[in-house]
Short mmCIF file of C-alpha atoms in Angstrom, two decimals:
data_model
loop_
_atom_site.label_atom_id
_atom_site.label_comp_id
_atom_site.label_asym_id
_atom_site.label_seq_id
_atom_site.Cartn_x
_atom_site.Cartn_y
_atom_site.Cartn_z
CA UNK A 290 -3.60 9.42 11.51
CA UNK A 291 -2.48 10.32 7.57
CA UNK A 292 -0.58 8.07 4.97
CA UNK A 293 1.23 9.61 2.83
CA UNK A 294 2.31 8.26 -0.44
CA UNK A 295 5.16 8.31 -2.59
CA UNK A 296 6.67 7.11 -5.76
CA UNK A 297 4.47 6.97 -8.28
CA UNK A 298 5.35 8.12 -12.31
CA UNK A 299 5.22 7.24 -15.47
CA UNK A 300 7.58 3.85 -16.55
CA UNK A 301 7.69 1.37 -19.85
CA UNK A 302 6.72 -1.85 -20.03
CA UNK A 303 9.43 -3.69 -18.05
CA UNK A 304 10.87 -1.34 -15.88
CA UNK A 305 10.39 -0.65 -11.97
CA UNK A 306 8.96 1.56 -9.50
CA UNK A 307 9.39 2.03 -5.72
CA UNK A 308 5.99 3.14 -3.85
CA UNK A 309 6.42 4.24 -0.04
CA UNK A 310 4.00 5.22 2.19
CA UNK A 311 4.30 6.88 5.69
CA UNK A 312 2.02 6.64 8.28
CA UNK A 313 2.07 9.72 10.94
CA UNK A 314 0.16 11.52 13.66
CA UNK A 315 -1.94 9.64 16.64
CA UNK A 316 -0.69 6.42 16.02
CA UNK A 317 -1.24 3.92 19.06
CA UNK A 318 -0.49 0.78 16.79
CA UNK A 319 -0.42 -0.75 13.29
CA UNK A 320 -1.53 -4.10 12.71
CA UNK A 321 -1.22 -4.59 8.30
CA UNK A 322 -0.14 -2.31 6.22
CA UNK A 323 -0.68 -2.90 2.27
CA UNK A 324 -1.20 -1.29 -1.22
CA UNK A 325 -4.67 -1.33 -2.93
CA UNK A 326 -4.83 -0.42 -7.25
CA UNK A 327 -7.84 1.26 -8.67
CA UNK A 328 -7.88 1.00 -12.77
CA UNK A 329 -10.15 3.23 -14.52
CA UNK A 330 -13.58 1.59 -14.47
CA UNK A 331 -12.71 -0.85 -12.51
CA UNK A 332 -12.98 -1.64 -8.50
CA UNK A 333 -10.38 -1.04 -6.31
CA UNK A 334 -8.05 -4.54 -5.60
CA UNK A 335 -5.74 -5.38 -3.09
CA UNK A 336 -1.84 -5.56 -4.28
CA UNK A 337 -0.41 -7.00 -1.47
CA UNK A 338 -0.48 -6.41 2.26
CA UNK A 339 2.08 -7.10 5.41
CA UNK A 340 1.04 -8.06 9.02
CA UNK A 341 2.50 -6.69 11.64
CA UNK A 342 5.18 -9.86 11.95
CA UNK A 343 6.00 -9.70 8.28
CA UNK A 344 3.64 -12.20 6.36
CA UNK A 345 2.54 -11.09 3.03
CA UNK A 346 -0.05 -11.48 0.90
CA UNK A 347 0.05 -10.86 -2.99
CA UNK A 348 -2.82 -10.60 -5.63
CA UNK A 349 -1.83 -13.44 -7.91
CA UNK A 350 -1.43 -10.95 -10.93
CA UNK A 351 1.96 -9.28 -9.00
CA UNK A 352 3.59 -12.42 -7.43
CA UNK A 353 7.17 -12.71 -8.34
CA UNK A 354 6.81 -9.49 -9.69
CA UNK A 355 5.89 -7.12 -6.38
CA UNK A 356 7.38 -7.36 -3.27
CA UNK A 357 5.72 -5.59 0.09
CA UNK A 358 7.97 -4.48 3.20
CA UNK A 359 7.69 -2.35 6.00
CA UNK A 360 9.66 -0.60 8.54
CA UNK A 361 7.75 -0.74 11.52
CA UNK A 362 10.16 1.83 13.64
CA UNK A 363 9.25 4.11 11.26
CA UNK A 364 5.42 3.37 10.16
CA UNK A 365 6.23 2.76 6.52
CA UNK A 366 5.23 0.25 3.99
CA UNK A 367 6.99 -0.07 0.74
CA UNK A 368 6.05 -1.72 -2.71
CA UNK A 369 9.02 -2.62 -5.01
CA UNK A 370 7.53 -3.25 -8.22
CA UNK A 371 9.41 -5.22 -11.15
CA UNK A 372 8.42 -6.26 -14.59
CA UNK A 373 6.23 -4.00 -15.01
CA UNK A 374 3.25 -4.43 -17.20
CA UNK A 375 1.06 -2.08 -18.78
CA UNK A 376 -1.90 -3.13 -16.69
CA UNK A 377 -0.05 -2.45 -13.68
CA UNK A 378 -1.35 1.03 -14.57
CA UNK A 379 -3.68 2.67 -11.89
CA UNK A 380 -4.08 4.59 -8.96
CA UNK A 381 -1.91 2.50 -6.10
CA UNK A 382 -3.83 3.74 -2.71
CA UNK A 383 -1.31 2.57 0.95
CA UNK A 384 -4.45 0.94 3.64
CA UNK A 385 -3.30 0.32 7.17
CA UNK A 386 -5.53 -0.52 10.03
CA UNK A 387 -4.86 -0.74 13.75
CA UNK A 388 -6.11 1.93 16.70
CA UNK A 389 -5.06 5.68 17.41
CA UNK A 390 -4.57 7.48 20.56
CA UNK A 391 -7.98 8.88 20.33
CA UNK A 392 -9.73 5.89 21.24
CA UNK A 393 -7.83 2.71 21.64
CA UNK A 394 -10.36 0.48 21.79
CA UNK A 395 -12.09 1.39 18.39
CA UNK A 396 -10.03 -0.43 15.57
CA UNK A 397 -9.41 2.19 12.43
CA UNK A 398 -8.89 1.62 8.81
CA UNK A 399 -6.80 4.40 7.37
CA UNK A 400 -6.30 5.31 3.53
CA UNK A 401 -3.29 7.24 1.70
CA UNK A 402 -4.32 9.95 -1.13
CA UNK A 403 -3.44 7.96 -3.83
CA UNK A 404 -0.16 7.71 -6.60
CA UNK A 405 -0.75 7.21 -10.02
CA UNK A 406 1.08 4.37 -11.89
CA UNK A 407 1.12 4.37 -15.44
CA UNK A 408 2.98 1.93 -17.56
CA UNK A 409 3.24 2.55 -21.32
CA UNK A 410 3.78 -0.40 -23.48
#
């Protein structure tokens, strides 16, 4: 199974950015989907993930600011980002987890390749 991510670029302070990510290949099911941010020097955070029935989760820092969707016909999770802030900036990763065709009983976490994010202020 690959994620593939998209959207990423460079936006002031203020403005918006739409992340998507794409999952494809020897998918048997998806439980949550979500976006992780690694900053420079720092460790890798969760953003905000979606379950499989639609609840979210936010990081405090991007509530009322992010919001996380998915499509589940077509094994994508999105990230609609607002008000951006400068340290919004990092490298947004898409996570899913659930079980391929492979081996259906072993549960899988899967990781996208990474967008960069930068806000300038």
């Amino acid at each position: 199974v690959q994620l593939q991510a998209s959207g990423g670029g460079l936006v002031q302070a203020g403005g918006s950015l739409n992340l998507s990510c794409i999952a494809s290949g020897s998918i048997f099911s998806i439980n949550a989907m979500g976006w992780y941010r690694q900053a420079p020097g720092k460790q890798r955070e969760l953003v905000a993930d979606i379950s499989s029935g639609g609840s979210r989760n936010y990081a405090d820092s991007v509530k009322g600011r992010f919001t996380i969707s998915r499509d589940n016909a077509k094994n994508t999770v999105y990230l609609q980002m607002n008000s951006l802030k400068s340290e919004d900036t990092a490298v947004y990763y898409c996570h899913a987890d659930g079980r391929d065709l492979l081996n259906i009983r072993i549960p899988r976490n899967w990781w996208g390749q990474g967008t960069q994010v930068t806000v300038s202020s």
